[in-house]
PDB file of C-alpha atoms in Angstrom:
ATOM      1  CA  MET V 732      20.196  43.299 -17.140  1.00  0.00           C
ATOM      2  CA  SER V 733      23.928  44.919 -17.008  1.00  0.00           C
ATOM      3  CA  VAL V 734      27.149  44.830 -18.543  1.00  0.00           C
ATOM      4  CA  GLU V 735      29.952  43.276 -17.126  1.00  0.00           C
ATOM      5  CA  ILE V 736      33.612  41.943 -17.402  1.00  0.00           C
ATOM      6  CA  LEU V 737      33.481  38.113 -16.951  1.00  0.00           C
ATOM      7  CA  ASP V 738      36.548  35.908 -17.732  1.00  0.00           C
ATOM      8  CA  GLY V 739      36.599  32.135 -16.603  1.00  0.00           C
ATOM      9  CA  ALA V 740      39.169  32.550 -13.735  1.00  0.00           C
ATOM     10  CA  THR V 741      35.776  34.426 -12.298  1.00  0.00           C
ATOM     11  CA  ILE V 742      33.463  31.143 -12.766  1.00  0.00           C
ATOM     12  CA  VAL V 743      36.361  28.859 -11.531  1.00  0.00           C
ATOM     13  CA  ASN V 744      37.358  30.855  -8.151  1.00  0.00           C
ATOM     14  CA  PHE V 745      33.850  31.664  -7.643  1.00  0.00           C
ATOM     15  CA  MET V 746      33.051  28.159  -7.507  1.00  0.00           C
ATOM     16  CA  GLU V 747      35.727  27.471  -5.808  1.00  0.00           C
ATOM     17  CA  ASP V 748      34.591  29.720  -2.887  1.00  0.00           C
ATOM     18  CA  GLU V 749      32.798  26.817  -1.900  1.00  0.00           C
ATOM     19  CA  GLU V 750      30.971  29.344   1.644  1.00  0.00           C
ATOM     20  CA  ALA V 751      29.878  32.135  -1.235  1.00  0.00           C
ATOM     21  CA  PHE V 752      29.172  29.506  -3.955  1.00  0.00           C
ATOM     22  CA  ASN V 753      26.444  27.289  -1.871  1.00  0.00           C
ATOM     23  CA  VAL V 754      24.748  30.378  -0.327  1.00  0.00           C
ATOM     24  CA  GLN V 755      23.808  31.297  -3.995  1.00  0.00           C
ATOM     25  CA  ILE V 756      22.675  28.253  -4.786  1.00  0.00           C
ATOM     26  CA  ARG V 757      20.555  27.961  -1.832  1.00  0.00           C
ATOM     27  CA  ASP V 758      18.866  31.374  -2.622  1.00  0.00           C
ATOM     28  CA  ARG V 759      18.467  30.609  -6.120  1.00  0.00           C
ATOM     29  CA  PHE V 760      16.936  27.451  -5.062  1.00  0.00           C
ATOM     30  CA  ALA V 761      14.712  28.524  -2.473  1.00  0.00           C
ATOM     31  CA  HIS V 762      13.366  31.144  -5.059  1.00  0.00           C
ATOM     32  CA  LEU V 763      12.427  28.286  -7.362  1.00  0.00           C
ATOM     33  CA  ASP V 764      10.692  26.297  -4.843  1.00  0.00           C
ATOM     34  CA  SER V 765       7.382  28.164  -4.934  1.00  0.00           C
ATOM     35  CA  ASP V 766       5.540  25.466  -3.218  1.00  0.00           C
ATOM     36  CA  HIS V 767       8.048  24.829  -0.569  1.00  0.00           C
ATOM     37  CA  ASP V 768       8.391  21.361  -0.414  1.00  0.00           C
ATOM     38  CA  GLY V 769      12.591  21.123  -0.705  1.00  0.00           C
ATOM     39  CA  ARG V 770      12.563  19.650  -4.726  1.00  0.00           C
ATOM     40  CA  LEU V 771      11.319  21.234  -7.927  1.00  0.00           C
ATOM     41  CA  SER V 772       9.553  20.196 -10.322  1.00  0.00           C
ATOM     42  CA  TYR V 773      10.002  20.747 -14.051  1.00  0.00           C
ATOM     43  CA  GLY V 774       7.188  24.255 -13.582  1.00  0.00           C
ATOM     44  CA  GLU V 775       9.299  25.140 -10.637  1.00  0.00           C
ATOM     45  CA  MET V 776      12.441  24.350 -12.871  1.00  0.00           C
ATOM     46  CA  LEU V 777      10.780  25.876 -16.350  1.00  0.00           C
ATOM     47  CA  LYS V 778      12.181  29.776 -15.278  1.00  0.00           C
ATOM     48  CA  GLU V 779      15.585  28.604 -14.394  1.00  0.00           C
ATOM     49  CA  LEU V 780      15.803  26.675 -17.789  1.00  0.00           C
ATOM     50  CA  GLN V 781      14.485  29.501 -20.030  1.00  0.00           C
ATOM     51  CA  CYS V 782      16.938  31.710 -18.542  1.00  0.00           C
ATOM     52  CA  LEU V 783      19.694  29.609 -20.576  1.00  0.00           C
ATOM     53  CA  ARG V 784      17.998  30.750 -23.432  1.00  0.00           C
ATOM     54  CA  VAL V 785      19.450  28.042 -25.742  1.00  0.00           C
ATOM     55  CA  LEU V 786      17.423  28.544 -28.642  1.00  0.00           C
ATOM     56  CA  GLU V 787      15.898  31.856 -28.414  1.00  0.00           C
ATOM     57  CA  THR V 788      19.034  33.969 -29.238  1.00  0.00           C
ATOM     58  CA  HIS V 789      21.518  34.711 -31.867  1.00  0.00           C
ATOM     59  CA  PHE V 790      24.348  36.420 -30.760  1.00  0.00           C
ATOM     60  CA  GLY V 791      22.012  37.956 -28.108  1.00  0.00           C
ATOM     61  CA  VAL V 792      19.407  38.949 -30.378  1.00  0.00           C
ATOM     62  CA  ASP V 793      15.690  37.361 -30.384  1.00  0.00           C
ATOM     63  CA  VAL V 794      15.286  34.860 -32.965  1.00  0.00           C
ATOM     64  CA  GLU V 795      12.026  33.164 -33.496  1.00  0.00           C
ATOM     65  CA  THR V 796      11.935  29.402 -32.899  1.00  0.00           C
ATOM     66  CA  ASP V 797       9.879  26.426 -33.582  1.00  0.00           C
ATOM     67  CA  PRO V 798       8.075  26.364 -29.655  1.00  0.00           C
ATOM     68  CA  ASP V 799       8.145  22.401 -29.792  1.00  0.00           C
ATOM     69  CA  GLU V 800      11.730  22.266 -30.213  1.00  0.00           C
ATOM     70  CA  LEU V 801      12.084  24.717 -27.477  1.00  0.00           C
ATOM     71  CA  VAL V 802       9.788  22.152 -25.219  1.00  0.00           C
ATOM     72  CA  ARG V 803      12.323  19.145 -26.221  1.00  0.00           C
ATOM     73  CA  VAL V 804      15.789  21.164 -25.460  1.00  0.00           C
ATOM     74  CA  TYR V 805      14.066  22.277 -22.004  1.00  0.00           C
ATOM     75  CA  ASP V 806      12.924  18.798 -21.473  1.00  0.00           C
ATOM     76  CA  SER V 807      16.247  17.260 -21.947  1.00  0.00           C
ATOM     77  CA  LEU V 808      18.271  20.256 -19.364  1.00  0.00           C
ATOM     78  CA  PHE V 809      15.235  19.349 -16.722  1.00  0.00           C
ATOM     79  CA  VAL V 810      16.473  15.235 -17.581  1.00  0.00           C
ATOM     80  CA  GLN V 811      20.125  16.093 -17.228  1.00  0.00           C
ATOM     81  CA  PHE V 812      19.396  18.295 -13.567  1.00  0.00           C
ATOM     82  CA  ASP V 813      16.790  15.389 -12.734  1.00  0.00           C
ATOM     83  CA  HIS V 814      19.653  12.596 -12.043  1.00  0.00           C
ATOM     84  CA  ASP V 815      17.847  10.354 -10.626  1.00  0.00           C
ATOM     85  CA  LEU V 816      15.168  10.785 -12.602  1.00  0.00           C
ATOM     86  CA  ASN V 817      12.349  10.968  -9.954  1.00  0.00           C
ATOM     87  CA  GLY V 818      10.410  14.019 -12.058  1.00  0.00           C
ATOM     88  CA  THR V 819      12.030  16.348  -9.712  1.00  0.00           C
ATOM     89  CA  VAL V 820      14.883  18.022  -8.363  1.00  0.00           C
ATOM     90  CA  ASP V 821      16.994  18.111  -5.370  1.00  0.00           C
ATOM     91  CA  LEU V 822      19.587  20.788  -3.971  1.00  0.00           C
ATOM     92  CA  GLU V 823      22.514  18.954  -4.354  1.00  0.00           C
ATOM     93  CA  GLU V 824      21.313  17.843  -7.781  1.00  0.00           C
ATOM     94  CA  PHE V 825      20.602  21.323  -8.826  1.00  0.00           C
ATOM     95  CA  LYS V 826      23.846  22.886  -7.223  1.00  0.00           C
ATOM     96  CA  SER V 827      26.309  19.434  -9.125  1.00  0.00           C
ATOM     97  CA  GLU V 828      24.452  20.086 -12.783  1.00  0.00           C
ATOM     98  CA  THR V 829      24.473  24.421 -11.979  1.00  0.00           C
ATOM     99  CA  LYS V 830      28.519  23.545 -11.563  1.00  0.00           C
ATOM    100  CA  GLN V 831      28.659  21.848 -14.389  1.00  0.00           C
ATOM    101  CA  MET V 832      27.350  23.930 -16.462  1.00  0.00           C
ATOM    102  CA  MET V 833      29.084  26.733 -15.364  1.00  0.00           C
ATOM    103  CA  LEU V 834      32.593  25.078 -15.197  1.00  0.00           C
ATOM    104  CA  ALA V 835      31.280  24.228 -19.120  1.00  0.00           C
ATOM    105  CA  MET V 836      30.629  27.960 -19.585  1.00  0.00           C
ATOM    106  CA  ALA V 837      33.774  28.990 -18.297  1.00  0.00           C
ATOM    107  CA  ASN V 838      35.760  26.082 -20.328  1.00  0.00           C
ATOM    108  CA  GLY V 839      34.310  28.032 -23.574  1.00  0.00           C
ATOM    109  CA  MET V 840      34.618  31.193 -22.491  1.00  0.00           C
ATOM    110  CA  GLY V 841      38.886  30.778 -22.147  1.00  0.00           C
ATOM    111  CA  PHE V 842      40.546  33.090 -19.758  1.00  0.00           C
ATOM    112  CA  LEU V 843      40.805  36.223 -22.003  1.00  0.00           C
ATOM    113  CA  PRO V 844      38.433  39.353 -19.871  1.00  0.00           C
ATOM    114  CA  VAL V 845      35.043  39.316 -22.496  1.00  0.00           C
ATOM    115  CA  GLN V 846      32.400  42.088 -21.552  1.00  0.00           C
ATOM    116  CA  MET V 847      28.998  40.326 -20.821  1.00  0.00           C
ATOM    117  CA  VAL V 848      25.656  41.293 -21.108  1.00  0.00           C
ATOM    118  CA  LEU V 849      24.139  39.592 -17.558  1.00  0.00           C
ATOM    119  CA  GLU V 850      20.815  39.347 -16.040  1.00  0.00           C
ATOM    120  CA  GLU V 851      20.917  40.788 -12.354  1.00  0.00           C
ATOM    121  CA  ASP V 852      20.081  37.190 -10.746  1.00  0.00           C
ATOM    122  CA  SER V 853      21.780  34.944 -12.866  1.00  0.00           C
ATOM    123  CA  PHE V 854      24.820  33.307 -11.122  1.00  0.00           C
ATOM    124  CA  LEU V 855      27.537  34.784 -13.900  1.00  0.00           C
ATOM    125  CA  LYS V 856      26.823  37.733 -12.569  1.00  0.00           C
ATOM    126  CA  LYS V 857      27.066  36.472  -9.030  1.00  0.00           C
ATOM    127  CA  ALA V 858      30.353  35.640 -10.226  1.00  0.00           C
ATOM    128  CA  ALA V 859      31.634  38.891 -11.085  1.00  0.00           C
ATOM    129  CA  GLU V 860      29.879  40.810  -8.041  1.00  0.00           C
ATOM    130  CA  TRP V 861      31.617  37.641  -5.744  1.00  0.00           C
ATOM    131  CA  GLU V 862      35.009  38.794  -7.670  1.00  0.00           C
ATOM    132  CA  SER V 863      34.800  42.608  -7.495  1.00  0.00           C
ATOM    133  CA  ALA V 864      33.719  42.415  -3.976  1.00  0.00           C
ATOM    134  CA  LYS V 865      37.167  40.127  -3.256  1.00  0.00           C
ATOM    135  CA  LEU V 866      39.692  42.146  -5.886  1.00  0.00           C
ATOM    136  CA  LYS V 867      37.837  45.931  -4.181  1.00  0.00           C
ATOM    137  CA  MET V 868      36.985  46.606  -7.956  1.00  0.00           C
ATOM    138  CA  SER V 869      34.468  48.017  -9.965  1.00  0.00           C
ATOM    139  CA  VAL V 870      33.856  48.169 -13.164  1.00  0.00           C
ATOM    140  CA  GLU V 871      33.538  52.392 -15.016  1.00  0.00           C
ATOM    141  CA  ILE V 872      33.001  54.123 -17.473  1.00  0.00           C
ATOM    142  CA  LEU V 873      36.412  56.458 -18.068  1.00  0.00           C
ATOM    143  CA  ASP V 874      37.727  58.274 -20.981  1.00  0.00           C
ATOM    144  CA  GLY V 875      41.054  60.366 -21.521  1.00  0.00           C
ATOM    145  CA  ALA V 876      39.288  63.590 -21.065  1.00  0.00           C
ATOM    146  CA  THR V 877      38.478  62.120 -17.635  1.00  0.00           C
ATOM    147  CA  ILE V 878      41.946  61.808 -16.763  1.00  0.00           C
ATOM    148  CA  VAL V 879      43.313  65.213 -17.891  1.00  0.00           C
ATOM    149  CA  ASN V 880      40.175  67.004 -16.484  1.00  0.00           C
ATOM    150  CA  PHE V 881      40.919  65.364 -13.152  1.00  0.00           C
ATOM    151  CA  MET V 882      44.543  66.041 -13.142  1.00  0.00           C
ATOM    152  CA  GLU V 883      43.322  69.995 -14.334  1.00  0.00           C
ATOM    153  CA  ASP V 884      41.656  70.366 -10.980  1.00  0.00           C
ATOM    154  CA  GLU V 885      44.306  71.120  -9.033  1.00  0.00           C
ATOM    155  CA  GLU V 886      42.458  70.538  -5.466  1.00  0.00           C
ATOM    156  CA  ALA V 887      40.400  67.514  -6.028  1.00  0.00           C
ATOM    157  CA  PHE V 888      43.920  66.725  -7.689  1.00  0.00           C
ATOM    158  CA  ASN V 889      46.220  67.919  -5.314  1.00  0.00           C
ATOM    159  CA  VAL V 890      43.602  65.927  -2.380  1.00  0.00           C
ATOM    160  CA  GLN V 891      44.328  62.790  -4.177  1.00  0.00           C
ATOM    161  CA  ILE V 892      47.705  62.952  -3.667  1.00  0.00           C
ATOM    162  CA  ARG V 893      48.274  63.783  -0.323  1.00  0.00           C
ATOM    163  CA  ASP V 894      45.928  61.380   0.811  1.00  0.00           C
ATOM    164  CA  ARG V 895      47.792  58.950  -1.355  1.00  0.00           C
ATOM    165  CA  PHE V 896      51.042  59.329   0.004  1.00  0.00           C
ATOM    166  CA  ALA V 897      49.709  59.951   3.496  1.00  0.00           C
ATOM    167  CA  HIS V 898      48.668  56.191   3.223  1.00  0.00           C
ATOM    168  CA  LEU V 899      51.944  54.894   2.007  1.00  0.00           C
ATOM    169  CA  ASP V 900      53.690  57.198   4.212  1.00  0.00           C
ATOM    170  CA  THR V 901      54.148  54.195   7.083  1.00  0.00           C
ATOM    171  CA  ASP V 902      56.573  56.007   9.043  1.00  0.00           C
ATOM    172  CA  HIS V 903      55.342  59.526   8.806  1.00  0.00           C
ATOM    173  CA  ASP V 904      58.763  61.147   7.889  1.00  0.00           C
ATOM    174  CA  GLY V 905      57.329  62.686   4.431  1.00  0.00           C
ATOM    175  CA  ARG V 906      59.402  61.060   2.555  1.00  0.00           C
ATOM    176  CA  LEU V 907      58.948  57.080   0.489  1.00  0.00           C
ATOM    177  CA  SER V 908      61.494  54.497   0.566  1.00  0.00           C
ATOM    178  CA  TYR V 909      61.631  51.849  -1.120  1.00  0.00           C
ATOM    179  CA  GLY V 910      59.614  49.222   0.697  1.00  0.00           C
ATOM    180  CA  GLU V 911      57.018  52.087   0.793  1.00  0.00           C
ATOM    181  CA  MET V 912      56.775  52.166  -2.155  1.00  0.00           C
ATOM    182  CA  LEU V 913      56.960  49.388  -3.864  1.00  0.00           C
ATOM    183  CA  LYS V 914      52.993  48.447  -2.878  1.00  0.00           C
ATOM    184  CA  GLU V 915      52.360  50.926  -5.627  1.00  0.00           C
ATOM    185  CA  LEU V 916      54.688  49.977  -7.974  1.00  0.00           C
ATOM    186  CA  GLN V 917      53.109  46.617  -7.075  1.00  0.00           C
ATOM    187  CA  CYS V 918      49.733  48.554  -8.265  1.00  0.00           C
ATOM    188  CA  LEU V 919      50.817  48.995 -11.450  1.00  0.00           C
ATOM    189  CA  ARG V 920      51.331  45.074 -11.854  1.00  0.00           C
ATOM    190  CA  VAL V 921      53.497  46.140 -15.289  1.00  0.00           C
ATOM    191  CA  LEU V 922      54.581  42.270 -16.282  1.00  0.00           C
ATOM    192  CA  GLU V 923      52.238  40.005 -13.596  1.00  0.00           C
ATOM    193  CA  THR V 924      49.468  39.950 -15.793  1.00  0.00           C
ATOM    194  CA  HIS V 925      48.408  39.381 -19.284  1.00  0.00           C
ATOM    195  CA  PHE V 926      45.063  40.927 -20.648  1.00  0.00           C
ATOM    196  CA  GLY V 927      44.061  41.143 -16.912  1.00  0.00           C
ATOM    197  CA  VAL V 928      44.916  37.189 -15.912  1.00  0.00           C
ATOM    198  CA  ASP V 929      48.001  36.446 -13.499  1.00  0.00           C
ATOM    199  CA  VAL V 930      50.996  34.753 -15.279  1.00  0.00           C
ATOM    200  CA  GLU V 931      54.758  33.368 -13.901  1.00  0.00           C
ATOM    201  CA  THR V 932      57.249  36.088 -14.408  1.00  0.00           C
ATOM    202  CA  ASP V 933      60.564  35.879 -13.428  1.00  0.00           C
ATOM    203  CA  PRO V 934      61.187  37.439  -9.902  1.00  0.00           C
ATOM    204  CA  ASP V 935      64.144  38.876 -10.619  1.00  0.00           C
ATOM    205  CA  GLU V 936      62.819  40.630 -13.445  1.00  0.00           C
ATOM    206  CA  LEU V 937      60.231  42.040 -11.325  1.00  0.00           C
ATOM    207  CA  VAL V 938      62.957  43.124  -9.165  1.00  0.00           C
ATOM    208  CA  ARG V 939      64.450  44.918 -12.092  1.00  0.00           C
ATOM    209  CA  VAL V 940      61.604  46.542 -13.355  1.00  0.00           C
ATOM    210  CA  TYR V 941      60.521  47.729  -9.475  1.00  0.00           C
ATOM    211  CA  ASP V 942      64.116  49.582  -9.201  1.00  0.00           C
ATOM    212  CA  SER V 943      63.429  51.069 -12.730  1.00  0.00           C
ATOM    213  CA  LEU V 944      60.050  52.427 -11.764  1.00  0.00           C
ATOM    214  CA  PHE V 945      61.255  53.816  -8.375  1.00  0.00           C
ATOM    215  CA  VAL V 946      64.347  55.989 -10.332  1.00  0.00           C
ATOM    216  CA  GLN V 947      61.365  57.210 -11.910  1.00  0.00           C
ATOM    217  CA  PHE V 948      59.700  58.501  -9.214  1.00  0.00           C
ATOM    218  CA  ASP V 949      63.185  59.470  -7.226  1.00  0.00           C
ATOM    219  CA  HIS V 950      63.966  63.153  -9.488  1.00  0.00           C
ATOM    220  CA  ASP V 951      67.063  63.531  -7.196  1.00  0.00           C
ATOM    221  CA  LEU V 952      67.806  60.439  -7.284  1.00  0.00           C
ATOM    222  CA  ASN V 953      68.655  60.083  -3.643  1.00  0.00           C
ATOM    223  CA  GLY V 954      67.220  56.959  -2.330  1.00  0.00           C
ATOM    224  CA  THR V 955      63.458  58.689  -1.602  1.00  0.00           C
ATOM    225  CA  VAL V 956      60.505  59.742  -2.969  1.00  0.00           C
ATOM    226  CA  ASP V 957      59.425  63.009  -1.228  1.00  0.00           C
ATOM    227  CA  LEU V 958      55.393  64.711  -2.251  1.00  0.00           C
ATOM    228  CA  GLU V 959      56.358  67.020  -5.242  1.00  0.00           C
ATOM    229  CA  GLU V 960      58.815  64.233  -6.891  1.00  0.00           C
ATOM    230  CA  PHE V 961      55.342  61.790  -6.262  1.00  0.00           C
ATOM    231  CA  LYS V 962      52.475  64.329  -7.373  1.00  0.00           C
ATOM    232  CA  SER V 963      54.783  64.994 -10.378  1.00  0.00           C
ATOM    233  CA  GLU V 964      55.298  61.001 -11.521  1.00  0.00           C
ATOM    234  CA  THR V 965      51.783  60.399 -11.199  1.00  0.00           C
ATOM    235  CA  LYS V 966      50.818  63.108 -13.133  1.00  0.00           C
ATOM    236  CA  GLN V 967      53.021  62.245 -15.999  1.00  0.00           C
ATOM    237  CA  MET V 968      51.926  58.219 -15.706  1.00  0.00           C
ATOM    238  CA  MET V 969      48.316  59.435 -15.659  1.00  0.00           C
ATOM    239  CA  LEU V 970      48.574  61.896 -18.778  1.00  0.00           C
ATOM    240  CA  ALA V 971      50.528  58.945 -20.600  1.00  0.00           C
ATOM    241  CA  MET V 972      47.588  56.489 -19.576  1.00  0.00           C
ATOM    242  CA  ALA V 973      45.249  59.166 -21.492  1.00  0.00           C
ATOM    243  CA  ASN V 974      47.090  59.641 -24.265  1.00  0.00           C
ATOM    244  CA  GLY V 975      47.026  55.901 -24.829  1.00  0.00           C
ATOM    245  CA  MET V 976      43.475  55.846 -23.602  1.00  0.00           C
ATOM    246  CA  GLY V 977      42.006  58.408 -26.109  1.00  0.00           C
ATOM    247  CA  PHE V 978      38.725  60.567 -26.007  1.00  0.00           C
ATOM    248  CA  LEU V 979      36.325  57.607 -26.530  1.00  0.00           C
ATOM    249  CA  PRO V 980      34.869  55.906 -22.821  1.00  0.00           C
ATOM    250  CA  VAL V 981      35.935  52.968 -22.283  1.00  0.00           C
ATOM    251  CA  GLN V 982      34.414  50.268 -19.880  1.00  0.00           C
ATOM    252  CA  MET V 983      37.579  49.656 -17.661  1.00  0.00           C
ATOM    253  CA  VAL V 984      37.866  47.352 -14.081  1.00  0.00           C
ATOM    254  CA  LEU V 985      39.508  49.962 -11.801  1.00  0.00           C
ATOM    255  CA  GLU V 986      40.915  49.317  -7.908  1.00  0.00           C
ATOM    256  CA  GLU V 987      38.447  51.076  -5.458  1.00  0.00           C
ATOM    257  CA  ASP V 988      41.577  53.097  -4.215  1.00  0.00           C
ATOM    258  CA  SER V 989      43.806  53.488  -7.647  1.00  0.00           C
ATOM    259  CA  PHE V 990      44.090  57.121  -9.229  1.00  0.00           C
ATOM    260  CA  LEU V 991      41.837  56.396 -12.198  1.00  0.00           C
ATOM    261  CA  LYS V 992      39.133  55.077 -10.034  1.00  0.00           C
ATOM    262  CA  LYS V 993      39.966  58.843  -8.517  1.00  0.00           C
ATOM    263  CA  ALA V 994      38.789  60.122 -11.679  1.00  0.00           C
ATOM    264  CA  ALA V 995      35.837  58.596 -12.758  1.00  0.00           C
ATOM    265  CA  GLU V 996      34.171  59.572  -9.187  1.00  0.00           C
ATOM    266  CA  TRP V 997      35.691  63.303  -9.992  1.00  0.00           C
ATOM    267  CA  GLU V 998      33.786  63.311 -12.585  1.00  0.00           C
ATOM    268  CA  SER V 999      30.469  61.641 -11.239  1.00  0.00           C
ATOM    269  CA  ALA V1000      30.782  63.769  -8.747  1.00  0.00           C
ATOM    270  CA  LYS V1001      31.054  67.063 -11.303  1.00  0.00           C
ATOM    271  CA  LEU V1002      27.822  65.503 -14.057  1.00  0.00           C
ATOM    272  CA  PHE V1003      25.880  64.636 -11.011  1.00  0.00           C
ATOM    273  CA  PRO V1004      25.796  67.528  -8.823  1.00  0.00           C
ATOM    274  CA  GLY V1005      22.089  65.980  -7.531  1.00  0.00           C
ATOM    275  CA  GLU V1006      20.800  66.052 -10.332  1.00  0.00           C
ATOM    276  CA  GLU V1007      20.841  62.323 -11.468  1.00  0.00           C
ATOM    277  CA  ASP V1008      17.376  61.427 -13.160  1.00  0.00           C
ATOM    278  CA  ALA V1009      16.502  58.334 -10.147  1.00  0.00           C
ATOM    279  CA  SER V1010      14.563  56.473 -13.982  1.00  0.00           C
ATOM    280  CA  LEU V1011      18.419  55.768 -14.757  1.00  0.00           C
ATOM    281  CA  THR V1012      20.037  52.420 -13.726  1.00  0.00           C
ATOM    282  CA  SER V1013      24.005  53.790 -12.752  1.00  0.00           C
ATOM    283  CA  GLU V1014      25.320  52.195 -15.503  1.00  0.00           C
ATOM    284  CA  GLU V1015      23.231  54.548 -17.802  1.00  0.00           C
ATOM    285  CA  GLN V1016      24.757  57.243 -16.168  1.00  0.00           C
ATOM    286  CA  ARG V1017      28.255  56.395 -16.716  1.00  0.00           C
ATOM    287  CA  TRP V1018      27.076  55.731 -20.166  1.00  0.00           C
ATOM    288  CA  SER V1019      25.242  59.050 -20.553  1.00  0.00           C
ATOM    289  CA  HIS V1020      27.624  61.322 -18.840  1.00  0.00           C
ATOM    290  CA  ALA V1021      30.562  59.980 -20.779  1.00  0.00           C
ATOM    291  CA  LEU V1022      28.993  60.380 -24.290  1.00  0.00           C
ATOM    292  CA  LEU V1023      27.780  63.740 -23.443  1.00  0.00           C
ATOM    293  CA  HIS V1024      31.551  64.630 -21.891  1.00  0.00           C
ATOM    294  CA  HIS V1025      32.724  63.435 -25.185  1.00  0.00           C
ATOM    295  CA  ILE V1026      30.818  65.344 -27.393  1.00  0.00           C
ATOM    296  CA  GLY V1027      31.418  68.302 -24.907  1.00  0.00           C
ATOM    297  CA  TYR V1028      27.335  68.746 -24.932  1.00  0.00           C
ATOM    298  CA  CYS V1029      25.974  71.293 -22.132  1.00  0.00           C
ATOM    299  CA  HIS V1030      24.081  69.088 -19.606  1.00  0.00           C
ATOM    300  CA  SER V1031      21.314  68.677 -17.870  1.00  0.00           C
ATOM    301  CA  GLY V1032      19.964  65.263 -16.043  1.00  0.00           C
ATOM    302  CA  HIS V1033      16.927  65.569 -18.985  1.00  0.00           C
ATOM    303  CA  ASP V1034      20.260  65.779 -21.380  1.00  0.00           C
ATOM    304  CA  HIS V1035      21.109  61.853 -19.845  1.00  0.00           C
ATOM    305  CA  LEU V1036      17.620  60.679 -20.255  1.00  0.00           C
ATOM    306  CA  ALA V1037      17.119  61.943 -23.954  1.00  0.00           C
ATOM    307  CA  ILE V1038      20.975  60.553 -24.854  1.00  0.00           C
ATOM    308  CA  VAL V1039      20.207  56.850 -22.981  1.00  0.00           C
ATOM    309  CA  ASN V1040      16.713  56.942 -24.894  1.00  0.00           C
ATOM    310  CA  ILE V1041      18.243  57.234 -28.108  1.00  0.00           C
ATOM    311  CA  ALA V1042      20.969  54.575 -27.316  1.00  0.00           C
ATOM    312  CA  LYS V1043      17.876  52.426 -27.224  1.00  0.00           C
ATOM    313  CA  GLY V1044      16.584  53.400 -29.937  1.00  0.00           C
TER     314      GLY V1044
END
């Protein structure tokens, strides 16, 4: 299992990508169809029905359930898939009912991001992975100390600043015009999202916000942003983020080329210089180094394993 950030929009958008959704449906169907006859019997579908764990958990905690009641629930769920009631489920029935169940989950979840523990081969996990690939984003563990320490490493921070500046400076004149800076300003998405969900914004209001942000970078008000201005203002904004975030680890969805993502990668490289414990997942490694960092512990690869074992009880 893994922890993912998910909302209803992610599920809906994943299903609307017919090609991607159909690939996952076919793969899952083929995995369940153990006798390769193109139809799923009750026995073959049982694994999928059990993954729903309708009565076996209460807020994610296993509870004791009457076996007879579970059988009745699984029988009922199988009938939902078996539209023509012929005792088996074909690919179209499997796709149609899976889609209906995922839509129901999306509607129940709403459109505010929720942190969820997902099974690796579940459709919800596939939806989260699909969105990450589309948006070029990843989930990282981050705290204010990570950001501050990254900026205090002058060499590493300056490399990222120069690389980002060069990427934005499309005419290679050593200065960023408003047009060249606009991509960076839009990445901040100050008014375009509400808890990560796109909302309609007055275009004139956006223009005013972008103008104001550009002026913050353009310290000498000459209409362009040079490398030092870009570095100085980026540093101020990142310090503000660090102060607002505090020093407890937070799980965040980050754009791949963002400075926050670079800060997370920098810390991982510092804390894992070839000493990762292969027994830990990447998720466990990120949590362990964030926690160890928070308590100021002088750590090694063995310490990460100890922290994870303590967290697991």
